[in-house]
Short mmCIF file of C-alpha atoms in Angstrom, two decimals:
data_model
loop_
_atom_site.label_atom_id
_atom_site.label_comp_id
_atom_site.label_asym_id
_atom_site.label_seq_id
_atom_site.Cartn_x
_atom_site.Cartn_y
_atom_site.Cartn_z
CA UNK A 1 30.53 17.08 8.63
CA UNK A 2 32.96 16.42 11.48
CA UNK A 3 32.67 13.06 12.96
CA UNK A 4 31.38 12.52 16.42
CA UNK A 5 29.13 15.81 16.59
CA UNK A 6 25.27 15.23 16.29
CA UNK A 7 23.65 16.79 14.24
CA UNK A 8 20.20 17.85 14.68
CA UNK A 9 17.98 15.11 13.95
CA UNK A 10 20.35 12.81 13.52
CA UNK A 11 21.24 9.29 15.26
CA UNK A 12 24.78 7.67 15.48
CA UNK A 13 25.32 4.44 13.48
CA UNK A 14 24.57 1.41 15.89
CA UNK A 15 24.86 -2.42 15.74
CA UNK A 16 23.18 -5.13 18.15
CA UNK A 17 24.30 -8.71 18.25
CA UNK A 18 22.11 -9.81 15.48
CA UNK A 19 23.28 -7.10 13.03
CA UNK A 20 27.25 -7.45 13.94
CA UNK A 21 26.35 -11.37 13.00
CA UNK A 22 24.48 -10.08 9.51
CA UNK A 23 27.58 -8.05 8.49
CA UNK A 24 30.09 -10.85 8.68
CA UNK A 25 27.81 -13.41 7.71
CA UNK A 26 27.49 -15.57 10.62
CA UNK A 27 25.44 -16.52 13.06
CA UNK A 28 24.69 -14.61 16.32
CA UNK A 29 26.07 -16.75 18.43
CA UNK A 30 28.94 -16.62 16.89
CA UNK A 31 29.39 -12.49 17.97
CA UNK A 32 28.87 -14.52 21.34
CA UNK A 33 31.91 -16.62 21.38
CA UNK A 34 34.01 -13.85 19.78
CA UNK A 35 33.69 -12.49 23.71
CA UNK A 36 33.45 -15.06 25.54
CA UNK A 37 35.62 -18.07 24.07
CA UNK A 38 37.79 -16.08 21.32
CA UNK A 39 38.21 -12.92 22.95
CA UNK A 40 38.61 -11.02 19.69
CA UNK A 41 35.57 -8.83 21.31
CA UNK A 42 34.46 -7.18 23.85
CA UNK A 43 32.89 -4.56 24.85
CA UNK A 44 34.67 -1.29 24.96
CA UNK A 45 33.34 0.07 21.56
CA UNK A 46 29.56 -0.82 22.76
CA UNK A 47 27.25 0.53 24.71
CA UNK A 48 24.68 -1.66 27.06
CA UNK A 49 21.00 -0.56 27.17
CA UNK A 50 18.38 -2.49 28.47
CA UNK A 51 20.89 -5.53 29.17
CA UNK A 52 22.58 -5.15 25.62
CA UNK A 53 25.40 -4.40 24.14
CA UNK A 54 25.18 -2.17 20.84
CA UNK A 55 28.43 -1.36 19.41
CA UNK A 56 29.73 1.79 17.45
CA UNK A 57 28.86 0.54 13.38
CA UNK A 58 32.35 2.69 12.58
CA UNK A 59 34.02 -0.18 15.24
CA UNK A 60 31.76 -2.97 13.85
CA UNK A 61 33.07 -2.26 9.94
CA UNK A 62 36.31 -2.50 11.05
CA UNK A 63 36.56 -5.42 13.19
CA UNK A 64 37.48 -8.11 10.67
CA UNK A 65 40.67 -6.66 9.83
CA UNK A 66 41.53 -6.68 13.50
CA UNK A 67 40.95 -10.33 14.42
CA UNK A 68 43.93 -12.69 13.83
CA UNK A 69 41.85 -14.48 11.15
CA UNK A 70 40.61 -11.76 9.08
CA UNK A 71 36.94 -11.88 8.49
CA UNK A 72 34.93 -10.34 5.20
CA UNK A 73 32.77 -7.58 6.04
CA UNK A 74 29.00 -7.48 3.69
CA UNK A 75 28.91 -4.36 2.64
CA UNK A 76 25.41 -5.12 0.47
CA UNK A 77 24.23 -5.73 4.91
CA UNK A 78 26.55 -2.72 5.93
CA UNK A 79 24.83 -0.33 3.03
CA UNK A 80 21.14 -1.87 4.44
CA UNK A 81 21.61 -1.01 8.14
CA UNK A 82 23.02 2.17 7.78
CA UNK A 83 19.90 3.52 5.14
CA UNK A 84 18.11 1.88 7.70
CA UNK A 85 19.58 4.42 10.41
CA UNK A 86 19.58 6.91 8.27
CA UNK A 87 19.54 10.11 8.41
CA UNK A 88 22.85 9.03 10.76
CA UNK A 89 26.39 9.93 11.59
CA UNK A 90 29.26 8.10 12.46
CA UNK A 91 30.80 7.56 16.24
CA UNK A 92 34.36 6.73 16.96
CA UNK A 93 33.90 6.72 20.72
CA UNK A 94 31.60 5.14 23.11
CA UNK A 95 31.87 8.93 25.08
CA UNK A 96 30.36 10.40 22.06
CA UNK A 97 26.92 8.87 21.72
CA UNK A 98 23.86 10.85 22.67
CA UNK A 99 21.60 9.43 25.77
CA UNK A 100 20.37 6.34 24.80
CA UNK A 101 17.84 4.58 26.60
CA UNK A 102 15.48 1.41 26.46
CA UNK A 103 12.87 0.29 28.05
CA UNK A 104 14.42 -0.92 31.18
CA UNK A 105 15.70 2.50 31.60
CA UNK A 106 12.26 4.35 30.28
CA UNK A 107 10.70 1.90 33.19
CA UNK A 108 12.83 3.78 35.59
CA UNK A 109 12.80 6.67 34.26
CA UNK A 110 9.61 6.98 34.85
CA UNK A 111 8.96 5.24 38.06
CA UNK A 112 6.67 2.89 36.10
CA UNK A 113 5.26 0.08 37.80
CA UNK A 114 6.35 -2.43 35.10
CA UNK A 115 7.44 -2.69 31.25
CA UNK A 116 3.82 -3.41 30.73
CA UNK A 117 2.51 -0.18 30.71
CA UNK A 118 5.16 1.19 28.72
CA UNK A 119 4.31 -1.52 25.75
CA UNK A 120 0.75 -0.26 25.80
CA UNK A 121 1.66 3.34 25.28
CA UNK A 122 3.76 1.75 22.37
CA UNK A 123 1.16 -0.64 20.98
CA UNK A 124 -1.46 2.35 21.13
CA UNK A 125 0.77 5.30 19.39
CA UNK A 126 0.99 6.93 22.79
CA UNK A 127 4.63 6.56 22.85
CA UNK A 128 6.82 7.96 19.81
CA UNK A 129 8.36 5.13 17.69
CA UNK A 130 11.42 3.83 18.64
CA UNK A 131 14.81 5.66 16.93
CA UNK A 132 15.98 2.05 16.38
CA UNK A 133 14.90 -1.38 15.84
CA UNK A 134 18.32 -3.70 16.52
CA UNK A 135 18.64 -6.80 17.81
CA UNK A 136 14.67 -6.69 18.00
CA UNK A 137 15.19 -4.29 20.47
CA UNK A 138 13.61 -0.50 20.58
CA UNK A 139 16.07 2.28 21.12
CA UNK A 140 14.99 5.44 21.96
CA UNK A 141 17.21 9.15 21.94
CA UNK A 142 16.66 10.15 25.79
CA UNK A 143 16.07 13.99 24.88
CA UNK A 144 13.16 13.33 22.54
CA UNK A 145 11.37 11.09 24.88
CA UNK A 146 11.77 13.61 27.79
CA UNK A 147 10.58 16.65 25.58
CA UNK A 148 7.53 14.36 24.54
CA UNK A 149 6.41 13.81 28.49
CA UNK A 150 4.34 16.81 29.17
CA UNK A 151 2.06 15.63 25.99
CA UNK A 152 2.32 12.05 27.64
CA UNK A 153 1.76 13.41 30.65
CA UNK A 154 -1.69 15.16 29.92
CA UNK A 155 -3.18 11.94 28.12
CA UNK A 156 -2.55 9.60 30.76
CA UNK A 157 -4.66 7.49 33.13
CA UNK A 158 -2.82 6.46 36.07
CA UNK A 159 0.50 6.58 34.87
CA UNK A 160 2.35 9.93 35.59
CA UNK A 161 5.07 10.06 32.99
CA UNK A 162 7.60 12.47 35.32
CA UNK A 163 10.73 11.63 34.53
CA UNK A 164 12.77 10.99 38.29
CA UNK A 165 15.26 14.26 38.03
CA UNK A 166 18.26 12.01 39.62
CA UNK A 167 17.72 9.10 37.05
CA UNK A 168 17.59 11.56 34.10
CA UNK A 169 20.60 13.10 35.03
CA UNK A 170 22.11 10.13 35.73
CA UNK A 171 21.40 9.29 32.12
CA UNK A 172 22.38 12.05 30.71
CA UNK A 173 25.94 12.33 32.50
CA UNK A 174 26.63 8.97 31.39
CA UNK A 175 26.87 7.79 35.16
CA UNK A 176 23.44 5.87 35.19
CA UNK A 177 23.91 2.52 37.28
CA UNK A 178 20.25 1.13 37.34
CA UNK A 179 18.22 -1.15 35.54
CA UNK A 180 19.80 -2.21 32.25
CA UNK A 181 23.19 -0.75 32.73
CA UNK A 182 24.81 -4.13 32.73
CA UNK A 183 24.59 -7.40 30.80
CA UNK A 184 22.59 -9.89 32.33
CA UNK A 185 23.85 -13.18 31.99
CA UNK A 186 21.88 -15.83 30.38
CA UNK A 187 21.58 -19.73 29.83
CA UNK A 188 24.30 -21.85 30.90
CA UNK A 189 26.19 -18.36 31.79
CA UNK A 190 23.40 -17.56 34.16
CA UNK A 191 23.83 -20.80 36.04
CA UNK A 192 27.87 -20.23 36.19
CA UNK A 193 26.94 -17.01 38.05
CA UNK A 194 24.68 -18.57 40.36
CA UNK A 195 26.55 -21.42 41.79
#
């Protein structure tokens, strides 16, 4: 199978912050200072949803043998999240992943009056699972969530589940600039931004 092409059914390999952390056996923070303090990392390789970066798994293997200190990859962690993912393919570039969206960008998506409703079609099976779970964080394949909103569509009370045309193309191009496009800074980064 040639890399980069999606099969059908298939997801590309992903890591969040928490994972990257689990396959070189530190803590998450740590990914953290890689980008901020060390810049050994950044985020070229990853793509932000909801807030988030998730990087390319084919980038994350191979990071510790491009850092000046070369760090040990777990491969008993690296073997875990990818049957996790699995049935998955590998991604060299960011410009090859599917539409990815979370739910900042369903929220939008959908014109949805807050996040709220959108974790009540989740919590009640409404709302197809998640393709991922990473970094605590559900991850959905755009394409299957927009084929599954006439169904939504037809069992809902209030909510209209029509996906805004501009925003889904948007999302689909690769040129979406809305909610959860962008990191949000936190903490003590948050106030650095603010002052």
């Amino acid at each position: 199978m040639a890399e980069g092409k999606a099969p059908a059914g298939r997801k590309p390999y992903l890591a969040g912050g928490a994972e990257f952390a689990a396959l070189y056996d530190v803590k998450r923070l740590q990914v953290s200072q890689w980008i901020s303090r060390d810049h050994t990392l950044d985020y070229r390789y990853a793509k932000i949803i909801s807030g988030s970066p998730y990087w390319l798994l084919q980038f994350v293997k191979g990071f510790g043998e491009t850092t000046p200190r070369p760090k040990h990859l777990n491969q008993t962690e690296l073997e875990r999240l990818t049957k996790e993912q699995d049935p998955g393919y590998w991604v060299r570039e960011v410009e090859q992943l599917p539409p990815l969206v979370g739910q900042a960008e369903l929220v939008t998506l959908f014109r949805l009056p807050s996040g709220a409703l959108l974790r009540k079609a989740m919590s009640t099976g409404r709302f197809r699972p998640a393709d991922y779970n990473l970094s605590g964080s559900p991850i959905w394949l755009l394409e299957p969530v927009v084929a599954d909103a006439p169904a939504l569509q037809a069992g809902a009370r209030g909510v209209d589940w029509v996906a805004d045309e501009e925003i889904l193309a948007a999302l689909r191009d690769g040129s979406y600039d809305g909610p959860g496009s962008r990191i949000v800074p936190r903490g003590k980064a948050a106030n650095k931004t603010a002052e």
